[in-house]
PDB file of C-alpha atoms and ligand atoms in Angstrom:
ATOM      1  CA  UNK U   1       0.011  -0.169   0.150  1.00  0.00           C
ATOM      2  CA  UNK U   2       1.282   3.457  -0.728  1.00  0.00           C
ATOM      3  CA  UNK U   3       1.665   6.133   1.863  1.00  0.00           C
ATOM      4  CA  UNK U   4       1.320   9.636   1.007  1.00  0.00           C
ATOM      5  CA  UNK U   5       3.640  12.136   2.555  1.00  0.00           C
ATOM      6  CA  UNK U   6       2.156  15.485   3.269  1.00  0.00           C
ATOM      7  CA  UNK U   7       5.604  17.438   4.306  1.00  0.00           C
ATOM      8  CA  UNK U   8       5.579  19.509   1.075  1.00  0.00           C
ATOM      9  CA  UNK U   9       3.501  20.442  -1.919  1.00  0.00           C
ATOM     10  CA  UNK U  10       4.509  17.425  -3.700  1.00  0.00           C
ATOM     11  CA  UNK U  11       2.589  14.925  -1.690  1.00  0.00           C
ATOM     12  CA  UNK U  12       4.689  12.017  -2.950  1.00  0.00           C
ATOM     13  CA  UNK U  13       2.712   8.592  -2.773  1.00  0.00           C
ATOM     14  CA  UNK U  14       5.561   6.159  -1.713  1.00  0.00           C
ATOM     15  CA  UNK U  15       5.491   2.275  -1.883  1.00  0.00           C
ATOM     16  CA  UNK U  16       7.292   0.271   0.840  1.00  0.00           C
ATOM     17  CA  UNK U  17      10.914   0.962   0.690  1.00  0.00           C
ATOM     18  CA  UNK U  18      10.671   3.979  -1.595  1.00  0.00           C
ATOM     19  CA  UNK U  19      11.981   7.418  -0.838  1.00  0.00           C
ATOM     20  CA  UNK U  20      10.542  10.799  -1.822  1.00  0.00           C
ATOM     21  CA  UNK U  21      12.427  13.352  -4.198  1.00  0.00           C
ATOM     22  CA  UNK U  22      13.864  14.811  -1.005  1.00  0.00           C
ATOM     23  CA  UNK U  23      15.916  11.867  -0.424  1.00  0.00           C
ATOM     24  CA  UNK U  24      14.761  12.003   3.170  1.00  0.00           C
ATOM     25  CA  UNK U  25      11.298  10.859   3.596  1.00  0.00           C
ATOM     26  CA  UNK U  26      10.982   7.147   3.300  1.00  0.00           C
ATOM     27  CA  UNK U  27       8.067   4.408   3.329  1.00  0.00           C
ATOM     28  CA  UNK U  28       9.571   1.887   5.885  1.00  0.00           C
ATOM     29  CA  UNK U  29       7.768  -1.018   7.392  1.00  0.00           C
ATOM     30  CA  UNK U  30       4.298   0.627   6.928  1.00  0.00           C
ATOM     31  CA  UNK U  31       5.450   3.994   8.252  1.00  0.00           C
ATOM     32  CA  UNK U  32       6.716   7.188   6.806  1.00  0.00           C
ATOM     33  CA  UNK U  33       9.862   8.094   8.593  1.00  0.00           C
ATOM     34  CA  UNK U  34      12.551  10.891   8.217  1.00  0.00           C
ATOM     35  CA  UNK U  35      15.820   9.358   7.248  1.00  0.00           C
ATOM     36  CA  UNK U  36      18.772  10.478   9.530  1.00  0.00           C
ATOM     37  CA  UNK U  37      16.241  11.973  12.116  1.00  0.00           C
ATOM     38  CA  UNK U  38      18.381  14.250  14.554  1.00  0.00           C
ATOM     39  CA  UNK U  39      21.683  13.948  12.504  1.00  0.00           C
ATOM     40  CA  UNK U  40      22.844  17.471  11.865  1.00  0.00           C
ATOM     41  CA  UNK U  41      25.052  18.250   8.773  1.00  0.00           C
ATOM     42  CA  UNK U  42      25.462  21.777  10.116  1.00  0.00           C
ATOM     43  CA  UNK U  43      25.721  23.661  13.486  1.00  0.00           C
ATOM     44  CA  UNK U  44      26.881  27.181  13.611  1.00  0.00           C
ATOM     45  CA  UNK U  45      26.289  30.470  15.127  1.00  0.00           C
ATOM     46  CA  UNK U  46      25.486  33.415  12.460  1.00  0.00           C
ATOM     47  CA  UNK U  47      24.527  36.845  12.618  1.00  0.00           C
ATOM     48  CA  UNK U  48      20.605  36.928  12.055  1.00  0.00           C
ATOM     49  CA  UNK U  49      21.440  39.248   9.121  1.00  0.00           C
ATOM     50  CA  UNK U  50      22.954  36.144   7.281  1.00  0.00           C
ATOM     51  CA  UNK U  51      19.576  34.376   7.086  1.00  0.00           C
ATOM     52  CA  UNK U  52      18.899  37.048   5.626  1.00  0.00           C
ATOM     53  CA  UNK U  53      16.628  38.908   8.175  1.00  0.00           C
ATOM     54  CA  UNK U  54      16.918  42.589   8.732  1.00  0.00           C
ATOM     55  CA  UNK U  55      14.045  43.430  10.771  1.00  0.00           C
ATOM     56  CA  UNK U  56      14.015  40.692  13.256  1.00  0.00           C
ATOM     57  CA  UNK U  57      16.284  41.170  16.373  1.00  0.00           C
ATOM     58  CA  UNK U  58      18.966  43.230  14.252  1.00  0.00           C
ATOM     59  CA  UNK U  59      22.438  42.949  15.450  1.00  0.00           C
ATOM     60  CA  UNK U  60      21.544  39.602  17.186  1.00  0.00           C
ATOM     61  CA  UNK U  61      23.198  36.070  16.745  1.00  0.00           C
ATOM     62  CA  UNK U  62      21.246  33.036  15.885  1.00  0.00           C
ATOM     63  CA  UNK U  63      22.055  29.283  16.523  1.00  0.00           C
ATOM     64  CA  UNK U  64      21.652  27.675  12.946  1.00  0.00           C
ATOM     65  CA  UNK U  65      20.947  24.057  12.342  1.00  0.00           C
ATOM     66  CA  UNK U  66      20.274  21.932   9.623  1.00  0.00           C
ATOM     67  CA  UNK U  67      19.659  18.297   8.803  1.00  0.00           C
ATOM     68  CA  UNK U  68      20.219  16.787   5.005  1.00  0.00           C
ATOM     69  CA  UNK U  69      17.738  17.375   2.283  1.00  0.00           C
ATOM     70  CA  UNK U  70      15.607  19.430  -0.023  1.00  0.00           C
ATOM     71  CA  UNK U  71      12.589  19.049  -2.149  1.00  0.00           C
ATOM     72  CA  UNK U  72      13.686  21.259  -5.274  1.00  0.00           C
ATOM     73  CA  UNK U  73      16.523  20.583  -7.670  1.00  0.00           C
ATOM     74  CA  UNK U  74      17.981  24.059  -8.191  1.00  0.00           C
ATOM     75  CA  UNK U  75      20.667  24.215 -10.881  1.00  0.00           C
ATOM     76  CA  UNK U  76      22.332  27.050  -8.829  1.00  0.00           C
ATOM     77  CA  UNK U  77      22.008  25.538  -5.248  1.00  0.00           C
ATOM     78  CA  UNK U  78      24.319  27.215  -3.022  1.00  0.00           C
ATOM     79  CA  UNK U  79      24.401  24.315  -0.540  1.00  0.00           C
ATOM     80  CA  UNK U  80      24.062  21.335  -2.758  1.00  0.00           C
ATOM     81  CA  UNK U  81      26.392  19.186  -0.613  1.00  0.00           C
ATOM     82  CA  UNK U  82      23.747  19.194   2.256  1.00  0.00           C
ATOM     83  CA  UNK U  83      20.710  19.289   0.233  1.00  0.00           C
ATOM     84  CA  UNK U  84      20.540  17.611  -3.038  1.00  0.00           C
ATOM     85  CA  UNK U  85      19.912  13.954  -2.766  1.00  0.00           C
ATOM     86  CA  UNK U  86      22.866  12.848  -5.194  1.00  0.00           C
ATOM     87  CA  UNK U  87      25.105  13.973  -2.374  1.00  0.00           C
ATOM     88  CA  UNK U  88      23.145  12.032   0.468  1.00  0.00           C
ATOM     89  CA  UNK U  89      25.747  10.747   2.923  1.00  0.00           C
ATOM     90  CA  UNK U  90      28.620  12.728   1.566  1.00  0.00           C
ATOM     91  CA  UNK U  91      28.753  14.699   4.872  1.00  0.00           C
ATOM     92  CA  UNK U  92      28.088  12.652   7.750  1.00  0.00           C
ATOM     93  CA  UNK U  93      25.232  13.939   9.952  1.00  0.00           C
ATOM     94  CA  UNK U  94      26.017  14.298  13.510  1.00  0.00           C
ATOM     95  CA  UNK U  95      23.510  13.361  16.185  1.00  0.00           C
ATOM     96  CA  UNK U  96      23.307  16.380  18.789  1.00  0.00           C
ATOM     97  CA  UNK U  97      21.167  16.316  21.751  1.00  0.00           C
ATOM     98  CA  UNK U  98      18.360  19.018  21.647  1.00  0.00           C
ATOM     99  CA  UNK U  99      18.973  20.323  24.850  1.00  0.00           C
ATOM    100  CA  UNK U 100      22.791  20.907  24.006  1.00  0.00           C
ATOM    101  CA  UNK U 101      21.567  22.829  20.968  1.00  0.00           C
ATOM    102  CA  UNK U 102      19.438  25.040  23.280  1.00  0.00           C
ATOM    103  CA  UNK U 103      22.124  25.465  26.065  1.00  0.00           C
ATOM    104  CA  UNK U 104      24.647  26.173  23.283  1.00  0.00           C
ATOM    105  CA  UNK U 105      22.288  28.945  21.928  1.00  0.00           C
ATOM    106  CA  UNK U 106      22.096  30.302  25.433  1.00  0.00           C
ATOM    107  CA  UNK U 107      25.844  30.088  26.234  1.00  0.00           C
ATOM    108  CA  UNK U 108      26.665  32.061  23.040  1.00  0.00           C
ATOM    109  CA  UNK U 109      23.931  35.004  23.564  1.00  0.00           C
ATOM    110  CA  UNK U 110      21.939  33.776  20.567  1.00  0.00           C
ATOM    111  CA  UNK U 111      18.036  34.681  21.365  1.00  0.00           C
ATOM    112  CA  UNK U 112      16.981  32.348  18.471  1.00  0.00           C
ATOM    113  CA  UNK U 113      17.221  29.347  16.779  1.00  0.00           C
ATOM    114  CA  UNK U 114      17.293  28.972  13.056  1.00  0.00           C
ATOM    115  CA  UNK U 115      16.335  26.168  10.659  1.00  0.00           C
ATOM    116  CA  UNK U 116      18.251  26.984   7.601  1.00  0.00           C
ATOM    117  CA  UNK U 117      21.016  26.047   4.949  1.00  0.00           C
ATOM    118  CA  UNK U 118      18.980  22.967   3.523  1.00  0.00           C
ATOM    119  CA  UNK U 119      15.289  22.863   3.423  1.00  0.00           C
ATOM    120  CA  UNK U 120      13.675  22.460   6.691  1.00  0.00           C
ATOM    121  CA  UNK U 121      10.250  21.285   5.360  1.00  0.00           C
ATOM    122  CA  UNK U 122      11.558  17.967   4.459  1.00  0.00           C
ATOM    123  CA  UNK U 123      12.899  17.426   8.152  1.00  0.00           C
ATOM    124  CA  UNK U 124       9.860  19.458   9.790  1.00  0.00           C
ATOM    125  CA  UNK U 125       9.035  16.858  12.370  1.00  0.00           C
ATOM    126  CA  UNK U 126      12.609  17.207  13.853  1.00  0.00           C
ATOM    127  CA  UNK U 127      12.474  21.103  13.464  1.00  0.00           C
ATOM    128  CA  UNK U 128       9.231  21.114  15.285  1.00  0.00           C
ATOM    129  CA  UNK U 129      10.502  18.975  18.034  1.00  0.00           C
ATOM    130  CA  UNK U 130      13.497  21.585  18.290  1.00  0.00           C
ATOM    131  CA  UNK U 131      11.306  24.703  18.045  1.00  0.00           C
ATOM    132  CA  UNK U 132       8.761  23.539  20.767  1.00  0.00           C
ATOM    133  CA  UNK U 133      11.671  23.050  23.239  1.00  0.00           C
ATOM    134  CA  UNK U 134      13.239  26.166  22.094  1.00  0.00           C
ATOM    135  CA  UNK U 135      10.060  28.318  22.728  1.00  0.00           C
ATOM    136  CA  UNK U 136       9.528  26.622  26.284  1.00  0.00           C
ATOM    137  CA  UNK U 137      13.008  27.906  26.992  1.00  0.00           C
ATOM    138  CA  UNK U 138      12.240  31.579  25.824  1.00  0.00           C
ATOM    139  CA  UNK U 139      14.124  31.308  22.532  1.00  0.00           C
ATOM    140  CA  UNK U 140      12.600  32.725  19.164  1.00  0.00           C
ATOM    141  CA  UNK U 141      12.570  30.446  16.248  1.00  0.00           C
ATOM    142  CA  UNK U 142      13.384  31.282  12.592  1.00  0.00           C
ATOM    143  CA  UNK U 143      12.810  28.992   9.385  1.00  0.00           C
ATOM    144  CA  UNK U 144      14.526  29.696   6.329  1.00  0.00           C
ATOM    145  CA  UNK U 145      12.724  27.937   3.530  1.00  0.00           C
ATOM    146  CA  UNK U 146      11.947  27.589  -0.203  1.00  0.00           C
ATOM    147  CA  UNK U 147       8.464  28.071   0.738  1.00  0.00           C
ATOM    148  CA  UNK U 148       6.850  24.911  -1.008  1.00  0.00           C
ATOM    149  CA  UNK U 149       4.650  24.098   1.765  1.00  0.00           C
ATOM    150  CA  UNK U 150       1.657  21.653   1.723  1.00  0.00           C
ATOM    151  CA  UNK U 151      -1.616  23.286   3.399  1.00  0.00           C
ATOM    152  CA  UNK U 152      -0.873  20.556   6.194  1.00  0.00           C
ATOM    153  CA  UNK U 153       2.588  21.752   6.794  1.00  0.00           C
ATOM    154  CA  UNK U 154       1.425  25.291   7.172  1.00  0.00           C
ATOM    155  CA  UNK U 155      -0.989  24.445   9.705  1.00  0.00           C
ATOM    156  CA  UNK U 156       1.495  22.243  11.791  1.00  0.00           C
ATOM    157  CA  UNK U 157       4.310  24.552  11.408  1.00  0.00           C
ATOM    158  CA  UNK U 158       2.964  28.280  11.873  1.00  0.00           C
ATOM    159  CA  UNK U 159       2.217  27.980  15.460  1.00  0.00           C
ATOM    160  CA  UNK U 160       5.749  27.230  16.369  1.00  0.00           C
ATOM    161  CA  UNK U 161       7.857  29.604  13.967  1.00  0.00           C
ATOM    162  CA  UNK U 162       8.316  33.398  14.757  1.00  0.00           C
ATOM    163  CA  UNK U 163      10.199  34.548  11.802  1.00  0.00           C
ATOM    164  CA  UNK U 164      10.588  33.202   8.212  1.00  0.00           C
ATOM    165  CA  UNK U 165      12.708  34.198   5.360  1.00  0.00           C
ATOM    166  CA  UNK U 166      10.875  32.602   2.294  1.00  0.00           C
ATOM    167  CA  UNK U 167      12.789  32.385  -1.143  1.00  0.00           C
ATOM    168  CA  UNK U 168      10.646  33.456  -4.128  1.00  0.00           C
ATOM    169  CA  UNK U 169      13.143  32.369  -6.848  1.00  0.00           C
ATOM    170  CA  UNK U 170      11.335  33.750  -9.857  1.00  0.00           C
ATOM    171  CA  UNK U 171       8.019  33.232 -12.061  1.00  0.00           C
ATOM    172  CA  UNK U 172       6.458  29.914 -12.768  1.00  0.00           C
ATOM    173  CA  UNK U 173       8.724  29.303 -16.013  1.00  0.00           C
ATOM    174  CA  UNK U 174      11.841  30.241 -13.879  1.00  0.00           C
ATOM    175  CA  UNK U 175      10.751  27.418 -11.448  1.00  0.00           C
ATOM    176  CA  UNK U 176      10.158  25.026 -14.227  1.00  0.00           C
ATOM    177  CA  UNK U 177      13.468  25.645 -16.127  1.00  0.00           C
ATOM    178  CA  UNK U 178      15.759  25.849 -13.158  1.00  0.00           C
ATOM    179  CA  UNK U 179      14.295  24.359  -9.839  1.00  0.00           C
ATOM    180  CA  UNK U 180      12.045  21.379 -10.856  1.00  0.00           C
ATOM    181  CA  UNK U 181       9.265  23.159  -8.812  1.00  0.00           C
ATOM    182  CA  UNK U 182       6.490  25.663  -9.140  1.00  0.00           C
ATOM    183  CA  UNK U 183       5.749  29.218  -7.821  1.00  0.00           C
ATOM    184  CA  UNK U 184       2.394  28.500  -6.943  1.00  0.00           C
ATOM    185  CA  UNK U 185       3.020  27.023  -3.439  1.00  0.00           C
ATOM    186  CA  UNK U 186       5.516  29.547  -2.651  1.00  0.00           C
ATOM    187  CA  UNK U 187       2.982  32.473  -3.309  1.00  0.00           C
ATOM    188  CA  UNK U 188       0.466  30.731  -1.454  1.00  0.00           C
ATOM    189  CA  UNK U 189       2.552  30.068   1.678  1.00  0.00           C
ATOM    190  CA  UNK U 190       3.531  33.975   1.438  1.00  0.00           C
ATOM    191  CA  UNK U 191      -0.003  34.780   1.497  1.00  0.00           C
ATOM    192  CA  UNK U 192      -0.962  32.340   4.428  1.00  0.00           C
ATOM    193  CA  UNK U 193       2.053  33.394   6.471  1.00  0.00           C
ATOM    194  CA  UNK U 194       1.495  37.279   5.817  1.00  0.00           C
ATOM    195  CA  UNK U 195      -1.864  36.839   7.461  1.00  0.00           C
ATOM    196  CA  UNK U 196      -0.554  35.488  10.747  1.00  0.00           C
ATOM    197  CA  UNK U 197       1.615  37.310  13.310  1.00  0.00           C
ATOM    198  CA  UNK U 198       4.626  35.717  12.395  1.00  0.00           C
ATOM    199  CA  UNK U 199       7.525  37.959  10.878  1.00  0.00           C
ATOM    200  CA  UNK U 200       8.006  37.317   7.304  1.00  0.00           C
ATOM    201  CA  UNK U 201      10.999  38.584   4.830  1.00  0.00           C
ATOM    202  CA  UNK U 202      11.184  37.367   1.271  1.00  0.00           C
ATOM    203  CA  UNK U 203      14.384  36.821  -0.898  1.00  0.00           C
ATOM    204  CA  UNK U 204      14.870  36.632  -4.460  1.00  0.00           C
ATOM    205  CA  UNK U 205      18.552  35.959  -5.853  1.00  0.00           C
ATOM    206  CA  UNK U 206      18.822  37.746  -9.160  1.00  0.00           C
ATOM    207  CA  UNK U 207      20.298  36.304 -12.187  1.00  0.00           C
ATOM    208  CA  UNK U 208      21.250  38.692 -14.858  1.00  0.00           C
ATOM    209  CA  UNK U 209      20.961  35.987 -17.662  1.00  0.00           C
ATOM    210  CA  UNK U 210      17.560  34.569 -16.413  1.00  0.00           C
ATOM    211  CA  UNK U 211      15.479  37.354 -14.650  1.00  0.00           C
ATOM    212  CA  UNK U 212      14.090  40.177 -16.725  1.00  0.00           C
ATOM    213  CA  UNK U 213      13.177  43.619 -15.187  1.00  0.00           C
ATOM    214  CA  UNK U 214       9.847  42.717 -15.993  1.00  0.00           C
ATOM    215  CA  UNK U 215       9.742  39.584 -14.134  1.00  0.00           C
ATOM    216  CA  UNK U 216      11.004  41.527 -11.142  1.00  0.00           C
ATOM    217  CA  UNK U 217       8.080  44.115 -11.343  1.00  0.00           C
ATOM    218  CA  UNK U 218       5.574  41.262 -11.578  1.00  0.00           C
ATOM    219  CA  UNK U 219       7.099  39.429  -8.600  1.00  0.00           C
ATOM    220  CA  UNK U 220       6.983  43.051  -6.682  1.00  0.00           C
ATOM    221  CA  UNK U 221       3.301  43.523  -7.373  1.00  0.00           C
ATOM    222  CA  UNK U 222       2.593  39.696  -6.077  1.00  0.00           C
ATOM    223  CA  UNK U 223       4.531  40.369  -2.919  1.00  0.00           C
ATOM    224  CA  UNK U 224       3.073  43.693  -2.180  1.00  0.00           C
ATOM    225  CA  UNK U 225      -0.494  42.287  -2.869  1.00  0.00           C
ATOM    226  CA  UNK U 226       0.379  39.450  -0.171  1.00  0.00           C
ATOM    227  CA  UNK U 227       1.435  42.263   2.311  1.00  0.00           C
ATOM    228  CA  UNK U 228       5.111  41.623   2.103  1.00  0.00           C
ATOM    229  CA  UNK U 229       6.953  44.486   3.823  1.00  0.00           C
ATOM    230  CA  UNK U 230      10.865  43.348   3.381  1.00  0.00           C
ATOM    231  CA  UNK U 231      12.173  42.123   0.193  1.00  0.00           C
ATOM    232  CA  UNK U 232      16.172  41.129  -0.263  1.00  0.00           C
ATOM    233  CA  UNK U 233      17.267  41.084  -3.787  1.00  0.00           C
ATOM    234  CA  UNK U 234      20.853  39.518  -3.833  1.00  0.00           C
ATOM    235  CA  UNK U 235      23.224  39.202  -6.515  1.00  0.00           C
ATOM    236  CA  UNK U 236      23.913  35.647  -8.139  1.00  0.00           C
ATOM    237  CA  UNK U 237      27.389  34.187  -8.238  1.00  0.00           C
ATOM    238  CA  UNK U 238      27.805  30.915 -10.028  1.00  0.00           C
ATOM    239  CA  UNK U 239      27.588  27.749  -8.120  1.00  0.00           C
ATOM    240  CA  UNK U 240      26.773  23.993  -8.710  1.00  0.00           C
ATOM    241  CA  UNK U 241      25.349  23.283 -12.243  1.00  0.00           C
ATOM    242  CA  UNK U 242      25.008  27.075 -13.170  1.00  0.00           C
ATOM    243  CA  UNK U 243      27.915  28.621 -14.889  1.00  0.00           C
ATOM    244  CA  UNK U 244      26.137  31.848 -15.819  1.00  0.00           C
ATOM    245  CA  UNK U 245      28.166  34.856 -15.304  1.00  0.00           C
ATOM    246  CA  UNK U 246      27.827  36.690 -11.978  1.00  0.00           C
ATOM    247  CA  UNK U 247      24.972  39.533 -11.642  1.00  0.00           C
ATOM    248  CA  UNK U 248      26.598  42.719 -12.134  1.00  0.00           C
ATOM    249  CA  UNK U 249      26.012  45.571  -9.607  1.00  0.00           C
ATOM    250  CA  UNK U 250      24.478  47.649 -12.258  1.00  0.00           C
ATOM    251  CA  UNK U 251      21.913  45.030 -13.286  1.00  0.00           C
ATOM    252  CA  UNK U 252      20.972  44.615  -9.426  1.00  0.00           C
ATOM    253  CA  UNK U 253      20.540  48.440  -9.272  1.00  0.00           C
ATOM    254  CA  UNK U 254      18.194  48.172 -12.297  1.00  0.00           C
ATOM    255  CA  UNK U 255      16.372  45.136 -10.314  1.00  0.00           C
ATOM    256  CA  UNK U 256      16.041  47.337  -7.189  1.00  0.00           C
ATOM    257  CA  UNK U 257      14.222  50.028  -9.329  1.00  0.00           C
ATOM    258  CA  UNK U 258      11.767  47.390 -10.871  1.00  0.00           C
ATOM    259  CA  UNK U 259      11.390  46.083  -7.373  1.00  0.00           C
ATOM    260  CA  UNK U 260      10.405  49.558  -5.870  1.00  0.00           C
ATOM    261  CA  UNK U 261       7.385  49.766  -8.547  1.00  0.00           C
ATOM    262  CA  UNK U 262       5.573  47.329  -6.324  1.00  0.00           C
ATOM    263  CA  UNK U 263       5.468  49.952  -3.231  1.00  0.00           C
ATOM    264  CA  UNK U 264       7.237  47.259  -0.734  1.00  0.00           C
ATOM    265  CA  UNK U 265       8.532  49.657   1.944  1.00  0.00           C
ATOM    266  CA  UNK U 266      11.808  47.844   2.691  1.00  0.00           C
ATOM    267  CA  UNK U 267      13.959  46.777  -0.141  1.00  0.00           C
ATOM    268  CA  UNK U 268      17.472  45.550   0.369  1.00  0.00           C
ATOM    269  CA  UNK U 269      20.380  44.547  -1.918  1.00  0.00           C
ATOM    270  CA  UNK U 270      22.143  41.461  -0.953  1.00  0.00           C
ATOM    271  CA  UNK U 271      25.676  40.013  -1.854  1.00  0.00           C
ATOM    272  CA  UNK U 272      26.515  43.776  -2.845  1.00  0.00           C
ATOM    273  CA  UNK U 273      28.284  46.867  -1.788  1.00  0.00           C
ATOM    274  CA  UNK U 274      25.291  48.973  -1.701  1.00  0.00           C
ATOM    275  CA  UNK U 275      23.894  50.610   1.395  1.00  0.00           C
ATOM    276  CA  UNK U 276      22.033  48.181   3.545  1.00  0.00           C
ATOM    277  CA  UNK U 277      20.688  50.742   6.099  1.00  0.00           C
ATOM    278  CA  UNK U 278      17.102  51.019   7.281  1.00  0.00           C
ATOM    279  CA  UNK U 279      15.497  54.295   6.653  1.00  0.00           C
ATOM    280  CA  UNK U 280      11.954  55.581   7.865  1.00  0.00           C
ATOM    281  CA  UNK U 281       9.766  54.954   4.795  1.00  0.00           C
ATOM    282  CA  UNK U 282       7.817  58.226   5.694  1.00  0.00           C
ATOM    283  CA  UNK U 283      10.693  60.983   6.659  1.00  0.00           C
ATOM    284  CA  UNK U 284      13.904  58.961   5.494  1.00  0.00           C
ATOM    285  CA  UNK U 285      15.386  59.201   9.022  1.00  0.00           C
ATOM    286  CA  UNK U 286      18.186  56.638   9.358  1.00  0.00           C
ATOM    287  CA  UNK U 287      17.042  53.820  11.822  1.00  0.00           C
ATOM    288  CA  UNK U 288      19.355  50.993  11.552  1.00  0.00           C
ATOM    289  CA  UNK U 289      23.064  51.259  10.501  1.00  0.00           C
ATOM    290  CA  UNK U 290      24.455  49.558   7.184  1.00  0.00           C
ATOM    291  CA  UNK U 291      24.427  45.896   7.489  1.00  0.00           C
ATOM    292  CA  UNK U 292      27.826  45.835   5.852  1.00  0.00           C
ATOM    293  CA  UNK U 293      29.464  47.012   8.951  1.00  0.00           C
ATOM    294  CA  UNK U 294      30.711  44.502  11.417  1.00  0.00           C
ATOM    295  CA  UNK U 295      28.578  46.153  14.324  1.00  0.00           C
ATOM    296  CA  UNK U 296      24.957  46.765  13.478  1.00  0.00           C
ATOM    297  CA  UNK U 297      23.094  49.596  15.678  1.00  0.00           C
ATOM    298  CA  UNK U 298      19.377  49.994  16.085  1.00  0.00           C
ATOM    299  CA  UNK U 299      19.701  53.701  16.501  1.00  0.00           C
ATOM    300  CA  UNK U 300      17.785  55.940  19.214  1.00  0.00           C
ATOM    301  CA  UNK U 301      15.726  57.277  16.077  1.00  0.00           C
ATOM    302  CA  UNK U 302      13.791  53.859  16.200  1.00  0.00           C
ATOM    303  CA  UNK U 303      12.039  53.579  19.422  1.00  0.00           C
ATOM    304  CA  UNK U 304       9.236  51.082  20.502  1.00  0.00           C
ATOM    305  CA  UNK U 305       8.692  50.067  16.867  1.00  0.00           C
ATOM    306  CA  UNK U 306       8.320  53.644  15.509  1.00  0.00           C
ATOM    307  CA  UNK U 307      10.350  56.254  14.015  1.00  0.00           C
ATOM    308  CA  UNK U 308      11.014  58.837  16.726  1.00  0.00           C
ATOM    309  CA  UNK U 309      10.952  61.848  14.215  1.00  0.00           C
ATOM    310  CA  UNK U 310       7.521  61.376  12.479  1.00  0.00           C
ATOM    311  CA  UNK U 311       6.034  58.308  14.584  1.00  0.00           C
ATOM    312  CA  UNK U 312       5.687  56.025  11.521  1.00  0.00           C
ATOM    313  CA  UNK U 313       5.425  52.379  12.574  1.00  0.00           C
ATOM    314  CA  UNK U 314       8.499  50.303  11.473  1.00  0.00           C
ATOM    315  CA  UNK U 315       7.711  46.753  10.589  1.00  0.00           C
ATOM    316  CA  UNK U 316       9.784  44.274  12.595  1.00  0.00           C
ATOM    317  CA  UNK U 317      10.756  43.028  15.934  1.00  0.00           C
ATOM    318  CA  UNK U 318      13.451  45.248  17.151  1.00  0.00           C
ATOM    319  CA  UNK U 319      13.778  44.423  21.071  1.00  0.00           C
ATOM    320  CA  UNK U 320      16.284  41.862  22.356  1.00  0.00           C
TER     321      UNK U 320
HETATM  322  S1  SF4 X 401       9.033  15.944   1.793  1.00  0.00           S
HETATM  323 FE1  SF4 X 401       7.909  16.402  -0.146  1.00  0.00          FE
HETATM  324  S2  SF4 X 401       9.522  15.457  -1.518  1.00  0.00           S
HETATM  325 FE2  SF4 X 401       9.845  14.589   0.542  1.00  0.00          FE
HETATM  326  S3  SF4 X 401       8.600  12.944   0.272  1.00  0.00           S
HETATM  327 FE3  SF4 X 401       7.553  14.360   1.474  1.00  0.00          FE
HETATM  328  S4  SF4 X 401       6.097  15.317  -0.146  1.00  0.00           S
HETATM  329 FE4  SF4 X 401       7.718  14.121  -1.212  1.00  0.00          FE
END
């Protein structure tokens, strides 16, 4: 008898002994299991800005963890050794006690735990076990995801995650050509999470040879319509199967202009030398210093979630 996995939008139907496209979820002895449950392929302390999250506890550090696996096959994957099923087992996962992860976060002054680097949707049962424990101990939880949730996964995960960075990679044809996926579940998840109290930022890696400015404008309107407040557009550098030239600063600048047609208030350039400060969208007062600097400061001009000059409400969580 086949079993249906509901961890992501693919809803794989798996025969006994079969594993889904993610290389993780397996039908074993009549049950669906998550292979390598609890074996971490990555454990590191990062600035929260690296996720990227710019409006969630800026200047803080986050304990970042990953298990192996992903449910997309992006040709430009930046982390293919720990995500693409061809590389399963290349990096041996290490079991780490959950309490050790939480104590490690506290010892290293991290107010949050991030599920990141690979795709947490495909190991969401483990993510939820850690997230529930982290929240009991007063830590915030962050999920960095490609956003291809199933409806069931959204209902399970949303109560336990405080902040998301969701990758919106391009339009439907971009997903078909380069990612083996679809933009539909991603846009649906952005709409769903945008209606909750969770913090949400979106990232698009801009490829000069694949993204057009009109595609960026279309994405900008789709994100604005879903209530997105923070959008990161980052420069592409060649990786994995993608040998296209890196995106130039000048094309990224044009992409940022196209992005601004959607009226999203906070748009940032990633992997770039451009200014990454936060300004008040109403009076343009400087509120958070440039993220390219080694120390990031939330300035006294941002008080209790408002610009102190004009009282405009600033999206995000800025307290410790
Ligand atoms: S996580 Fe997604 S890709 Fe993996 S088995 Fe489940 S439905 Fe399929």
